[in-house]
Structure formats: C-alpha cells, structure tokens
Amino acid sequence: MRSIYTDLAREAVELDPRLEGVTEEEEKDGEIGISRIRVSTEQAAQRLKKREGNYITLEAPSLVMRPLELFERLSKRIAEELTRLLPNLAENATVLIAGLGNRGITSDSLGPRVVEQLFVTRHITQLMPEAFDHPLRSVCAIAPGVLGVTGVETVEIIKGIKEHVKPDIIIAIDSLAARRSVRIGTTVQIADTGISPGSGVGNMRAGIDSETLGVKVVAIGIPLVVYAATVAQDTIELIADETGLHNDEEKLKELAEKVISEHMGPMIMTPKDIDCMVNDMSRIIADGINMAIHTKDYDDIRALVT
C-alpha cells in the first residue's frame, strides 16, 4: 500500500469517494471552484484522518498566471466563506489570529506573512475607540514561531495569549501539503475543525482546536508543498493512462516510492517561484480576513493596511 500525504479534505475524499458519513456540495464562482465537505461521523473522520466538521475548498487554477483581478475575487470569496462559518460573530467580538509556521523557510512562512498584513485593532479599540466613526471588532495577531526555534509548543503560546485576551474566536493560518502538484498555490482550505501544525510533513504537534483552547477555531491553509514520491506516483499513473499499460502500474508506484525514500528519505518539493506564490497568497488571505472581520469594501481595507 503506497502512502498518500495530504492536508486537504477534498483530496482525502477523492481517494474514498463513497465513504458514508461524508457529504459534498460543489459550485462555481467564475474561475473559482468551491467544494463544501461535511464530515459527520467519527468513522468517516478516522478513515479520512480528518476531524468531524466542515471543510471548504476554493480552487483557482488560473492563479498560476497571477491575474490581479482574480486575487481580489478570491479574497472576497474567502471573506464570504468566513462570514458563513461565523454567522453570529458580534460587532464587539474579539478575534485572535495566529500565523503558524517558520518565517525563515519560504514554503512554511505563509502564516507569519499573513499576520504582517492584517489590520489589527485591539489597541485602537482599547485606547482610541473614537478614532473611527463606525464599530470595529477587536483584532489581535501573533506569529508564534515553531517549536524548534522557541522551545515552546505553539498551542502553549496561543493558550497563554487566549487566557489573557479572551477572544471569541481564533483564526489559525498555516501552510499545507497536497497530493496533487496542480493544487500548490492555487487552492485555499477553510475549516471549522482547527489545525494540527506540521501534520502535512509528518511532524505532528499538539492540535490547535476548540478542545485544547476552549473557543472555536477556524483554520485557513494553502498547500505549498508536495511529496516527491506522490509526484512520481502520479507521473506513472499518467503514463499508464496515456499508454494503456496498467499491468505493472502499482508495482512501479511502489518501486518509485521505495527508491526516493531509501536514497533521499521523505523528500518534499515546492515550486521554484515559491517566493512570489507566498507573497501573493498571503496578501489574498489577509485581505479576505480583513474584509470578513471589518468590512466588505475591498478598497477601504487596502487603504487601511497600506
């Protein structure tokens, strides 16, 4: 049995499409494909290796061409989906946003880079509430780093801040791993199940979720890495489909994984233009969060954070 590594619920369901306890709805918004998956039973959650809850996947393959108008549309769609997941968020609510990952590793720096572009307002609402002529939600943000740098579990840092700030909701942003290279940098997953930092690269850390923190946690992630063995297996599958030579397909897939793992270990790949990709996607996510929390007006948000 070959290993499949993915953080995306959509990909996990693609591998087991008839699994009971899972429902999926799909729609299109121009160039953006939208999938809403609901995992409703413990058995399905265990089979998929995902928590019970809702997983929204936004796919925009055209992002590889970097069209600026699509950036804006995707940000607005992220804002709409976040609003859908948080229908009862009060106007005076406090929101804590955690940008997970290592700022020094480009493919793992999504979370910290998003935090840098957020419109944080907790200090304003506390010290200068009269600065705006309309209500502002109180927003604070943290990029807690990683265990190997800080020596402290990420969830411990967030829990300490949570006890002091007492947020109504926590939003966690992290880089993910995909099983299909075509989804790298073109897909956004939003889930109300929390997140396990490092899970996509086999480095499981304590979960950041409602069970450990006692408050609802919404996770936003973008796949920025893929396992080399998975790419090799997909290449063999494509060749078999094109040539009709399926007899030795599974054997070749197992051999490819064995060669890569024995000579290089669990090798992880990322695109050569990962710098531009992370810069673009961090802005898209930050804009979406800003609009969902503060206002629906894209231009107003850009003016506030510029």
PDB file of C-alpha atoms in Angstrom:
ATOM      1  CA  MET A   1       0.000   0.000   0.000  1.00  0.00           C
ATOM      2  CA  ARG A   2       1.538   3.303  -1.075  1.00  0.00           C
ATOM      3  CA  SER A   3       1.451   6.309   1.237  1.00  0.00           C
ATOM      4  CA  ILE A   4      -0.650   9.336   0.341  1.00  0.00           C
ATOM      5  CA  TYR A   5       0.111  12.583   2.158  1.00  0.00           C
ATOM      6  CA  THR A   6      -2.380  15.429   2.095  1.00  0.00           C
ATOM      7  CA  ASP A   7      -3.840  18.056   4.406  1.00  0.00           C
ATOM      8  CA  LEU A   8      -6.748  18.694   2.050  1.00  0.00           C
ATOM      9  CA  ALA A   9     -10.071  17.111   2.953  1.00  0.00           C
ATOM     10  CA  ARG A  10     -11.096  17.274  -0.712  1.00  0.00           C
ATOM     11  CA  GLU A  11      -8.161  15.103  -1.732  1.00  0.00           C
ATOM     12  CA  ALA A  12      -8.817  12.640   1.087  1.00  0.00           C
ATOM     13  CA  VAL A  13     -12.421  12.292  -0.095  1.00  0.00           C
ATOM     14  CA  GLU A  14     -11.257  11.830  -3.705  1.00  0.00           C
ATOM     15  CA  LEU A  15      -9.379   8.734  -2.539  1.00  0.00           C
ATOM     16  CA  ASP A  16     -12.518   7.329  -0.864  1.00  0.00           C
ATOM     17  CA  PRO A  17     -15.478   8.965  -2.671  1.00  0.00           C
ATOM     18  CA  ARG A  18     -18.208   6.573  -1.475  1.00  0.00           C
ATOM     19  CA  LEU A  19     -17.428   6.818   2.213  1.00  0.00           C
ATOM     20  CA  GLU A  20     -20.527   7.070   4.392  1.00  0.00           C
ATOM     21  CA  GLY A  21     -20.726   9.995   6.779  1.00  0.00           C
ATOM     22  CA  VAL A  22     -19.355  12.454   4.214  1.00  0.00           C
ATOM     23  CA  THR A  23     -21.379  14.883   2.115  1.00  0.00           C
ATOM     24  CA  GLU A  24     -20.039  17.211  -0.553  1.00  0.00           C
ATOM     25  CA  GLU A  25     -21.541  20.112  -2.477  1.00  0.00           C
ATOM     26  CA  GLU A  26     -19.860  21.857  -5.389  1.00  0.00           C
ATOM     27  CA  GLU A  27     -20.421  25.145  -7.163  1.00  0.00           C
ATOM     28  CA  LYS A  28     -18.612  27.601  -9.414  1.00  0.00           C
ATOM     29  CA  ASP A  29     -17.976  31.296  -8.965  1.00  0.00           C
ATOM     30  CA  GLY A  30     -16.415  32.297 -12.259  1.00  0.00           C
ATOM     31  CA  GLU A  31     -12.899  30.867 -12.280  1.00  0.00           C
ATOM     32  CA  ILE A  32     -13.173  29.721  -8.655  1.00  0.00           C
ATOM     33  CA  GLY A  33     -14.381  26.209  -7.911  1.00  0.00           C
ATOM     34  CA  ILE A  34     -15.961  25.732  -4.494  1.00  0.00           C
ATOM     35  CA  SER A  35     -16.314  22.450  -2.619  1.00  0.00           C
ATOM     36  CA  ARG A  36     -18.072  22.164   0.748  1.00  0.00           C
ATOM     37  CA  ILE A  37     -17.430  18.906   2.559  1.00  0.00           C
ATOM     38  CA  ARG A  38     -19.117  17.871   5.787  1.00  0.00           C
ATOM     39  CA  VAL A  39     -17.577  15.009   7.808  1.00  0.00           C
ATOM     40  CA  SER A  40     -20.375  13.978  10.151  1.00  0.00           C
ATOM     41  CA  THR A  41     -19.376  10.655  11.708  1.00  0.00           C
ATOM     42  CA  GLU A  42     -16.436   9.505  13.802  1.00  0.00           C
ATOM     43  CA  GLN A  43     -15.894   6.529  11.500  1.00  0.00           C
ATOM     44  CA  ALA A  44     -15.569   8.779   8.455  1.00  0.00           C
ATOM     45  CA  ALA A  45     -13.251  11.113  10.361  1.00  0.00           C
ATOM     46  CA  GLN A  46     -10.955   8.233  11.284  1.00  0.00           C
ATOM     47  CA  ARG A  47     -10.950   6.866   7.745  1.00  0.00           C
ATOM     48  CA  LEU A  48     -10.109  10.252   6.228  1.00  0.00           C
ATOM     49  CA  LYS A  49      -7.780  11.209   9.091  1.00  0.00           C
ATOM     50  CA  LYS A  50      -9.715  14.468   9.402  1.00  0.00           C
ATOM     51  CA  ARG A  51     -11.768  15.800  12.294  1.00  0.00           C
ATOM     52  CA  GLU A  52     -15.541  15.944  12.134  1.00  0.00           C
ATOM     53  CA  GLY A  53     -16.695  19.288  10.799  1.00  0.00           C
ATOM     54  CA  ASN A  54     -16.863  21.475   7.707  1.00  0.00           C
ATOM     55  CA  TYR A  55     -14.157  21.839   5.074  1.00  0.00           C
ATOM     56  CA  ILE A  56     -14.454  24.461   2.348  1.00  0.00           C
ATOM     57  CA  THR A  57     -12.054  24.238  -0.582  1.00  0.00           C
ATOM     58  CA  LEU A  58     -11.582  27.092  -3.045  1.00  0.00           C
ATOM     59  CA  GLU A  59      -9.692  26.194  -6.222  1.00  0.00           C
ATOM     60  CA  ALA A  60      -8.494  28.751  -8.772  1.00  0.00           C
ATOM     61  CA  PRO A  61      -6.022  27.118 -11.212  1.00  0.00           C
ATOM     62  CA  SER A  62      -5.626  30.424 -13.086  1.00  0.00           C
ATOM     63  CA  LEU A  63      -3.738  31.843 -10.093  1.00  0.00           C
ATOM     64  CA  VAL A  64      -0.540  30.485 -11.641  1.00  0.00           C
ATOM     65  CA  MET A  65      -0.843  33.323 -14.204  1.00  0.00           C
ATOM     66  CA  ARG A  66      -1.071  35.895 -11.339  1.00  0.00           C
ATOM     67  CA  PRO A  67      -4.129  37.821 -12.597  1.00  0.00           C
ATOM     68  CA  LEU A  68      -4.706  40.680 -10.153  1.00  0.00           C
ATOM     69  CA  GLU A  69      -8.469  40.742 -10.693  1.00  0.00           C
ATOM     70  CA  LEU A  70      -8.635  37.086  -9.590  1.00  0.00           C
ATOM     71  CA  PHE A  71      -6.712  37.969  -6.419  1.00  0.00           C
ATOM     72  CA  GLU A  72      -9.493  40.374  -5.472  1.00  0.00           C
ATOM     73  CA  ARG A  73     -12.294  37.928  -6.324  1.00  0.00           C
ATOM     74  CA  LEU A  74     -10.658  35.160  -4.314  1.00  0.00           C
ATOM     75  CA  SER A  75     -10.180  37.475  -1.317  1.00  0.00           C
ATOM     76  CA  LYS A  76     -13.864  38.380  -1.447  1.00  0.00           C
ATOM     77  CA  ARG A  77     -14.847  34.710  -1.686  1.00  0.00           C
ATOM     78  CA  ILE A  78     -12.667  33.898   1.341  1.00  0.00           C
ATOM     79  CA  ALA A  79     -14.421  36.710   3.215  1.00  0.00           C
ATOM     80  CA  GLU A  80     -17.838  35.324   2.253  1.00  0.00           C
ATOM     81  CA  GLU A  81     -16.954  31.791   3.352  1.00  0.00           C
ATOM     82  CA  LEU A  82     -15.539  33.025   6.662  1.00  0.00           C
ATOM     83  CA  THR A  83     -18.696  35.029   7.256  1.00  0.00           C
ATOM     84  CA  ARG A  84     -20.735  31.912   6.522  1.00  0.00           C
ATOM     85  CA  LEU A  85     -18.750  29.950   9.135  1.00  0.00           C
ATOM     86  CA  LEU A  86     -19.089  32.766  11.696  1.00  0.00           C
ATOM     87  CA  PRO A  87     -22.710  33.894  11.349  1.00  0.00           C
ATOM     88  CA  ASN A  88     -23.115  35.007  14.957  1.00  0.00           C
ATOM     89  CA  LEU A  89     -19.888  36.942  15.439  1.00  0.00           C
ATOM     90  CA  ALA A  90     -20.842  40.039  17.435  1.00  0.00           C
ATOM     91  CA  GLU A  91     -19.781  43.531  16.352  1.00  0.00           C
ATOM     92  CA  ASN A  92     -17.818  43.919  19.585  1.00  0.00           C
ATOM     93  CA  ALA A  93     -16.214  40.465  19.362  1.00  0.00           C
ATOM     94  CA  THR A  94     -12.501  39.928  19.936  1.00  0.00           C
ATOM     95  CA  VAL A  95     -10.653  37.918  17.291  1.00  0.00           C
ATOM     96  CA  LEU A  96      -7.218  36.348  17.796  1.00  0.00           C
ATOM     97  CA  ILE A  97      -5.359  35.417  14.608  1.00  0.00           C
ATOM     98  CA  ALA A  98      -2.379  33.055  14.739  1.00  0.00           C
ATOM     99  CA  GLY A  99       0.020  32.855  11.805  1.00  0.00           C
ATOM    100  CA  LEU A 100       1.687  29.459  12.165  1.00  0.00           C
ATOM    101  CA  GLY A 101       4.965  28.412  10.607  1.00  0.00           C
ATOM    102  CA  ASN A 102       8.616  29.327  10.275  1.00  0.00           C
ATOM    103  CA  ARG A 103       9.276  32.794   8.820  1.00  0.00           C
ATOM    104  CA  GLY A 104      12.752  31.667   7.745  1.00  0.00           C
ATOM    105  CA  ILE A 105      11.510  28.880   5.454  1.00  0.00           C
ATOM    106  CA  THR A 106       9.660  30.287   2.455  1.00  0.00           C
ATOM    107  CA  SER A 107       7.214  27.412   1.955  1.00  0.00           C
ATOM    108  CA  ASP A 108       6.371  27.488   5.682  1.00  0.00           C
ATOM    109  CA  SER A 109       6.150  31.270   6.059  1.00  0.00           C
ATOM    110  CA  LEU A 110       2.552  31.792   4.934  1.00  0.00           C
ATOM    111  CA  GLY A 111       1.133  32.292   8.433  1.00  0.00           C
ATOM    112  CA  PRO A 112       3.660  34.893   9.620  1.00  0.00           C
ATOM    113  CA  ARG A 113       3.387  36.802   6.324  1.00  0.00           C
ATOM    114  CA  VAL A 114      -0.397  36.952   6.590  1.00  0.00           C
ATOM    115  CA  VAL A 115      -0.096  38.375  10.114  1.00  0.00           C
ATOM    116  CA  GLU A 116       2.105  41.192   8.798  1.00  0.00           C
ATOM    117  CA  GLN A 117      -0.731  42.372   6.511  1.00  0.00           C
ATOM    118  CA  LEU A 118      -3.650  42.194   8.936  1.00  0.00           C
ATOM    119  CA  PHE A 119      -5.496  45.231  10.234  1.00  0.00           C
ATOM    120  CA  VAL A 120      -5.066  44.723  13.989  1.00  0.00           C
ATOM    121  CA  THR A 121      -7.334  46.925  16.090  1.00  0.00           C
ATOM    122  CA  ARG A 122      -7.308  45.734  19.714  1.00  0.00           C
ATOM    123  CA  HIS A 123      -5.048  48.594  20.807  1.00  0.00           C
ATOM    124  CA  ILE A 124      -7.235  51.088  18.928  1.00  0.00           C
ATOM    125  CA  THR A 125     -10.495  49.816  20.394  1.00  0.00           C
ATOM    126  CA  GLN A 126      -8.977  49.985  23.871  1.00  0.00           C
ATOM    127  CA  LEU A 127      -7.077  53.291  23.682  1.00  0.00           C
ATOM    128  CA  MET A 128      -8.781  55.308  20.906  1.00  0.00           C
ATOM    129  CA  PRO A 129     -12.310  53.984  20.336  1.00  0.00           C
ATOM    130  CA  GLU A 130     -13.325  57.371  18.895  1.00  0.00           C
ATOM    131  CA  ALA A 131     -10.797  57.109  16.024  1.00  0.00           C
ATOM    132  CA  PHE A 132     -13.392  55.527  13.702  1.00  0.00           C
ATOM    133  CA  ASP A 133     -16.943  56.599  13.043  1.00  0.00           C
ATOM    134  CA  HIS A 134     -18.224  53.008  12.925  1.00  0.00           C
ATOM    135  CA  PRO A 135     -17.809  49.993  15.231  1.00  0.00           C
ATOM    136  CA  LEU A 136     -14.602  47.972  14.872  1.00  0.00           C
ATOM    137  CA  ARG A 137     -14.083  44.443  16.025  1.00  0.00           C
ATOM    138  CA  SER A 138     -11.091  43.977  18.291  1.00  0.00           C
ATOM    139  CA  VAL A 139      -8.408  42.062  16.387  1.00  0.00           C
ATOM    140  CA  CYS A 140      -5.018  40.930  17.659  1.00  0.00           C
ATOM    141  CA  ALA A 141      -2.475  38.712  15.925  1.00  0.00           C
ATOM    142  CA  ILE A 142       0.543  36.581  16.754  1.00  0.00           C
ATOM    143  CA  ALA A 143       3.173  34.676  14.765  1.00  0.00           C
ATOM    144  CA  PRO A 144       4.335  32.265  17.492  1.00  0.00           C
ATOM    145  CA  GLY A 145       7.160  30.610  15.542  1.00  0.00           C
ATOM    146  CA  VAL A 146       7.895  26.886  15.689  1.00  0.00           C
ATOM    147  CA  LEU A 147       8.912  24.512  18.458  1.00  0.00           C
ATOM    148  CA  GLY A 148      12.432  24.042  17.100  1.00  0.00           C
ATOM    149  CA  VAL A 149      13.080  27.795  17.384  1.00  0.00           C
ATOM    150  CA  THR A 150      11.146  28.748  20.520  1.00  0.00           C
ATOM    151  CA  GLY A 151      11.294  25.518  22.543  1.00  0.00           C
ATOM    152  CA  VAL A 152       7.626  26.083  23.321  1.00  0.00           C
ATOM    153  CA  GLU A 153       4.689  24.256  21.758  1.00  0.00           C
ATOM    154  CA  THR A 154       2.677  26.579  19.529  1.00  0.00           C
ATOM    155  CA  VAL A 155      -0.548  25.650  21.298  1.00  0.00           C
ATOM    156  CA  GLU A 156       1.005  26.623  24.651  1.00  0.00           C
ATOM    157  CA  ILE A 157       1.821  30.109  23.344  1.00  0.00           C
ATOM    158  CA  ILE A 158      -1.647  30.571  21.892  1.00  0.00           C
ATOM    159  CA  LYS A 159      -3.281  29.229  25.045  1.00  0.00           C
ATOM    160  CA  GLY A 160      -1.366  31.742  27.173  1.00  0.00           C
ATOM    161  CA  ILE A 161      -2.471  34.631  24.959  1.00  0.00           C
ATOM    162  CA  LYS A 162      -6.021  33.292  24.880  1.00  0.00           C
ATOM    163  CA  GLU A 163      -6.232  33.269  28.685  1.00  0.00           C
ATOM    164  CA  HIS A 164      -5.272  36.960  28.799  1.00  0.00           C
ATOM    165  CA  VAL A 165      -7.051  38.301  25.683  1.00  0.00           C
ATOM    166  CA  LYS A 166     -10.156  36.078  25.988  1.00  0.00           C
ATOM    167  CA  PRO A 167     -11.036  36.026  22.266  1.00  0.00           C
ATOM    168  CA  ASP A 168     -14.452  34.983  20.975  1.00  0.00           C
ATOM    169  CA  ILE A 169     -12.865  33.234  18.003  1.00  0.00           C
ATOM    170  CA  ILE A 170      -9.382  32.141  16.920  1.00  0.00           C
ATOM    171  CA  ILE A 171      -8.308  32.011  13.276  1.00  0.00           C
ATOM    172  CA  ALA A 172      -5.196  29.946  12.539  1.00  0.00           C
ATOM    173  CA  ILE A 173      -3.293  30.181   9.239  1.00  0.00           C
ATOM    174  CA  ASP A 174      -0.775  27.578   8.109  1.00  0.00           C
ATOM    175  CA  SER A 175       0.938  26.096   5.057  1.00  0.00           C
ATOM    176  CA  LEU A 176      -0.386  22.710   3.950  1.00  0.00           C
ATOM    177  CA  ALA A 177       0.741  19.695   1.946  1.00  0.00           C
ATOM    178  CA  ALA A 178      -1.151  18.452  -1.120  1.00  0.00           C
ATOM    179  CA  ARG A 179      -1.054  15.181  -3.048  1.00  0.00           C
ATOM    180  CA  ARG A 180      -1.588  16.892  -6.417  1.00  0.00           C
ATOM    181  CA  SER A 181       1.048  19.369  -7.509  1.00  0.00           C
ATOM    182  CA  VAL A 182      -1.562  21.285  -9.551  1.00  0.00           C
ATOM    183  CA  ARG A 183      -3.110  22.444  -6.256  1.00  0.00           C
ATOM    184  CA  ILE A 184       0.096  24.056  -4.986  1.00  0.00           C
ATOM    185  CA  GLY A 185      -0.548  27.770  -4.527  1.00  0.00           C
ATOM    186  CA  THR A 186      -3.937  27.637  -6.263  1.00  0.00           C
ATOM    187  CA  THR A 187      -6.122  26.187  -3.508  1.00  0.00           C
ATOM    188  CA  VAL A 188      -7.431  27.509  -0.195  1.00  0.00           C
ATOM    189  CA  GLN A 189      -8.923  25.303   2.520  1.00  0.00           C
ATOM    190  CA  ILE A 190     -11.085  26.791   5.257  1.00  0.00           C
ATOM    191  CA  ALA A 191     -12.206  24.531   8.101  1.00  0.00           C
ATOM    192  CA  ASP A 192     -14.023  24.923  11.420  1.00  0.00           C
ATOM    193  CA  THR A 193     -12.132  21.976  12.907  1.00  0.00           C
ATOM    194  CA  GLY A 194      -8.913  23.647  13.992  1.00  0.00           C
ATOM    195  CA  ILE A 195      -5.490  22.566  12.808  1.00  0.00           C
ATOM    196  CA  SER A 196      -2.529  20.332  13.697  1.00  0.00           C
ATOM    197  CA  PRO A 197       0.706  22.218  12.912  1.00  0.00           C
ATOM    198  CA  GLY A 198       3.208  20.178  10.884  1.00  0.00           C
ATOM    199  CA  SER A 199       0.780  17.373  10.057  1.00  0.00           C
ATOM    200  CA  GLY A 200       1.334  17.679   6.315  1.00  0.00           C
ATOM    201  CA  VAL A 201       5.050  16.932   6.621  1.00  0.00           C
ATOM    202  CA  GLY A 202       4.687  14.173   9.216  1.00  0.00           C
ATOM    203  CA  ASN A 203       5.686  16.391  12.143  1.00  0.00           C
ATOM    204  CA  MET A 204       2.526  16.254  14.247  1.00  0.00           C
ATOM    205  CA  ARG A 205       2.263  18.801  17.016  1.00  0.00           C
ATOM    206  CA  ALA A 206      -0.453  19.383  19.600  1.00  0.00           C
ATOM    207  CA  GLY A 207      -3.722  20.389  17.950  1.00  0.00           C
ATOM    208  CA  ILE A 208      -4.932  23.986  17.902  1.00  0.00           C
ATOM    209  CA  ASP A 209      -8.672  23.428  18.196  1.00  0.00           C
ATOM    210  CA  SER A 210     -11.724  24.013  20.369  1.00  0.00           C
ATOM    211  CA  GLU A 211     -10.898  21.025  22.578  1.00  0.00           C
ATOM    212  CA  THR A 212      -7.484  22.329  23.607  1.00  0.00           C
ATOM    213  CA  LEU A 213      -8.332  26.048  23.659  1.00  0.00           C
ATOM    214  CA  GLY A 214     -11.974  26.123  24.750  1.00  0.00           C
ATOM    215  CA  VAL A 215     -13.004  28.503  21.959  1.00  0.00           C
ATOM    216  CA  LYS A 216     -13.979  27.996  18.316  1.00  0.00           C
ATOM    217  CA  VAL A 217     -11.003  27.743  15.963  1.00  0.00           C
ATOM    218  CA  VAL A 218     -11.235  28.328  12.208  1.00  0.00           C
ATOM    219  CA  ALA A 219      -8.260  27.154  10.146  1.00  0.00           C
ATOM    220  CA  ILE A 220      -7.162  28.612   6.815  1.00  0.00           C
ATOM    221  CA  GLY A 221      -4.455  26.892   4.810  1.00  0.00           C
ATOM    222  CA  ILE A 222      -2.861  26.803   1.376  1.00  0.00           C
ATOM    223  CA  PRO A 223      -0.898  23.789   0.069  1.00  0.00           C
ATOM    224  CA  LEU A 224       2.645  24.876  -0.720  1.00  0.00           C
ATOM    225  CA  VAL A 225       4.481  21.540  -0.697  1.00  0.00           C
ATOM    226  CA  VAL A 226       4.016  18.059  -2.144  1.00  0.00           C
ATOM    227  CA  TYR A 227       5.875  14.820  -1.506  1.00  0.00           C
ATOM    228  CA  ALA A 228       8.295  13.728  -4.246  1.00  0.00           C
ATOM    229  CA  ALA A 229       7.034  10.142  -4.009  1.00  0.00           C
ATOM    230  CA  THR A 230       3.498  11.352  -4.708  1.00  0.00           C
ATOM    231  CA  VAL A 231       4.640  13.266  -7.808  1.00  0.00           C
ATOM    232  CA  ALA A 232       6.456  10.164  -9.052  1.00  0.00           C
ATOM    233  CA  GLN A 233       3.389   8.006  -8.484  1.00  0.00           C
ATOM    234  CA  ASP A 234       1.119  10.477 -10.281  1.00  0.00           C
ATOM    235  CA  THR A 235       3.566  10.583 -13.215  1.00  0.00           C
ATOM    236  CA  ILE A 236       3.478   6.794 -13.504  1.00  0.00           C
ATOM    237  CA  GLU A 237      -0.327   6.863 -13.345  1.00  0.00           C
ATOM    238  CA  LEU A 238      -0.457   9.437 -16.155  1.00  0.00           C
ATOM    239  CA  ILE A 239       1.905   7.404 -18.312  1.00  0.00           C
ATOM    240  CA  ALA A 240      -0.203   4.284 -17.724  1.00  0.00           C
ATOM    241  CA  ASP A 241      -3.386   6.162 -18.663  1.00  0.00           C
ATOM    242  CA  GLU A 242      -1.821   7.544 -21.844  1.00  0.00           C
ATOM    243  CA  THR A 243      -0.300   4.237 -22.974  1.00  0.00           C
ATOM    244  CA  GLY A 244      -2.869   1.795 -21.618  1.00  0.00           C
ATOM    245  CA  LEU A 245      -0.093  -0.149 -19.877  1.00  0.00           C
ATOM    246  CA  HIS A 246      -1.644  -0.686 -16.446  1.00  0.00           C
ATOM    247  CA  ASN A 247      -0.320  -4.174 -15.712  1.00  0.00           C
ATOM    248  CA  ASP A 248       2.725  -3.075 -13.732  1.00  0.00           C
ATOM    249  CA  GLU A 249       1.402   0.320 -12.590  1.00  0.00           C
ATOM    250  CA  GLU A 250       1.085  -0.422  -8.869  1.00  0.00           C
ATOM    251  CA  LYS A 251       4.432  -2.212  -8.778  1.00  0.00           C
ATOM    252  CA  LEU A 252       6.137   0.767 -10.427  1.00  0.00           C
ATOM    253  CA  LYS A 253       4.491   3.182  -7.983  1.00  0.00           C
ATOM    254  CA  GLU A 254       5.753   1.182  -5.020  1.00  0.00           C
ATOM    255  CA  LEU A 255       9.202   0.998  -6.591  1.00  0.00           C
ATOM    256  CA  ALA A 256       9.295   4.774  -7.151  1.00  0.00           C
ATOM    257  CA  GLU A 257       8.385   5.439  -3.520  1.00  0.00           C
ATOM    258  CA  LYS A 258      10.992   2.924  -2.348  1.00  0.00           C
ATOM    259  CA  VAL A 259      13.771   4.473  -4.451  1.00  0.00           C
ATOM    260  CA  ILE A 260      13.012   8.010  -3.251  1.00  0.00           C
ATOM    261  CA  SER A 261      12.629   7.075   0.418  1.00  0.00           C
ATOM    262  CA  GLU A 262      15.746   4.880   0.527  1.00  0.00           C
ATOM    263  CA  HIS A 263      18.056   7.358  -1.194  1.00  0.00           C
ATOM    264  CA  MET A 264      16.664  10.687  -0.006  1.00  0.00           C
ATOM    265  CA  GLY A 265      14.161   9.990   2.767  1.00  0.00           C
ATOM    266  CA  PRO A 266      10.673  11.554   2.641  1.00  0.00           C
ATOM    267  CA  MET A 267      11.623  14.265   0.163  1.00  0.00           C
ATOM    268  CA  ILE A 268       9.308  17.302  -0.028  1.00  0.00           C
ATOM    269  CA  MET A 269       9.051  19.536  -3.090  1.00  0.00           C
ATOM    270  CA  THR A 270       7.937  23.108  -3.670  1.00  0.00           C
ATOM    271  CA  PRO A 271       7.818  25.273  -6.858  1.00  0.00           C
ATOM    272  CA  LYS A 272      10.771  27.418  -7.910  1.00  0.00           C
ATOM    273  CA  ASP A 273       8.622  30.573  -7.762  1.00  0.00           C
ATOM    274  CA  ILE A 274       7.545  29.876  -4.175  1.00  0.00           C
ATOM    275  CA  ASP A 275       8.588  33.407  -3.106  1.00  0.00           C
ATOM    276  CA  CYS A 276       6.082  35.084  -5.435  1.00  0.00           C
ATOM    277  CA  MET A 277       3.470  32.465  -4.626  1.00  0.00           C
ATOM    278  CA  VAL A 278       3.668  33.012  -0.866  1.00  0.00           C
ATOM    279  CA  ASN A 279       3.679  36.798  -1.285  1.00  0.00           C
ATOM    280  CA  ASP A 280       0.554  36.652  -3.458  1.00  0.00           C
ATOM    281  CA  MET A 281      -1.351  34.139  -1.355  1.00  0.00           C
ATOM    282  CA  SER A 282      -0.530  35.825   1.954  1.00  0.00           C
ATOM    283  CA  ARG A 283      -1.984  39.069   0.612  1.00  0.00           C
ATOM    284  CA  ILE A 284      -5.094  37.265  -0.683  1.00  0.00           C
ATOM    285  CA  ILE A 285      -5.748  35.586   2.665  1.00  0.00           C
ATOM    286  CA  ALA A 286      -5.040  38.736   4.685  1.00  0.00           C
ATOM    287  CA  ASP A 287      -7.429  40.755   2.512  1.00  0.00           C
ATOM    288  CA  GLY A 288     -10.099  38.084   2.913  1.00  0.00           C
ATOM    289  CA  ILE A 289      -9.768  38.021   6.699  1.00  0.00           C
ATOM    290  CA  ASN A 290      -9.724  41.819   6.912  1.00  0.00           C
ATOM    291  CA  MET A 291     -12.910  42.073   4.849  1.00  0.00           C
ATOM    292  CA  ALA A 292     -14.680  39.329   6.791  1.00  0.00           C
ATOM    293  CA  ILE A 293     -13.916  40.892  10.170  1.00  0.00           C
ATOM    294  CA  HIS A 294     -14.105  44.617   9.445  1.00  0.00           C
ATOM    295  CA  THR A 295     -15.918  45.489   6.227  1.00  0.00           C
ATOM    296  CA  LYS A 296     -16.893  44.126   2.825  1.00  0.00           C
ATOM    297  CA  ASP A 297     -15.339  47.080   0.977  1.00  0.00           C
ATOM    298  CA  TYR A 298     -12.105  45.856  -0.621  1.00  0.00           C
ATOM    299  CA  ASP A 299     -10.730  49.336  -1.382  1.00  0.00           C
ATOM    300  CA  ASP A 300     -11.311  50.508   2.194  1.00  0.00           C
ATOM    301  CA  ILE A 301      -9.374  47.542   3.558  1.00  0.00           C
ATOM    302  CA  ARG A 302      -6.462  48.080   1.175  1.00  0.00           C
ATOM    303  CA  ALA A 303      -6.309  51.758   2.240  1.00  0.00           C
ATOM    304  CA  LEU A 304      -6.304  50.798   5.920  1.00  0.00           C
ATOM    305  CA  VAL A 305      -3.403  48.343   5.669  1.00  0.00           C
ATOM    306  CA  THR A 306      -1.270  50.139   3.054  1.00  0.00           C
TER     307      THR A 306
END
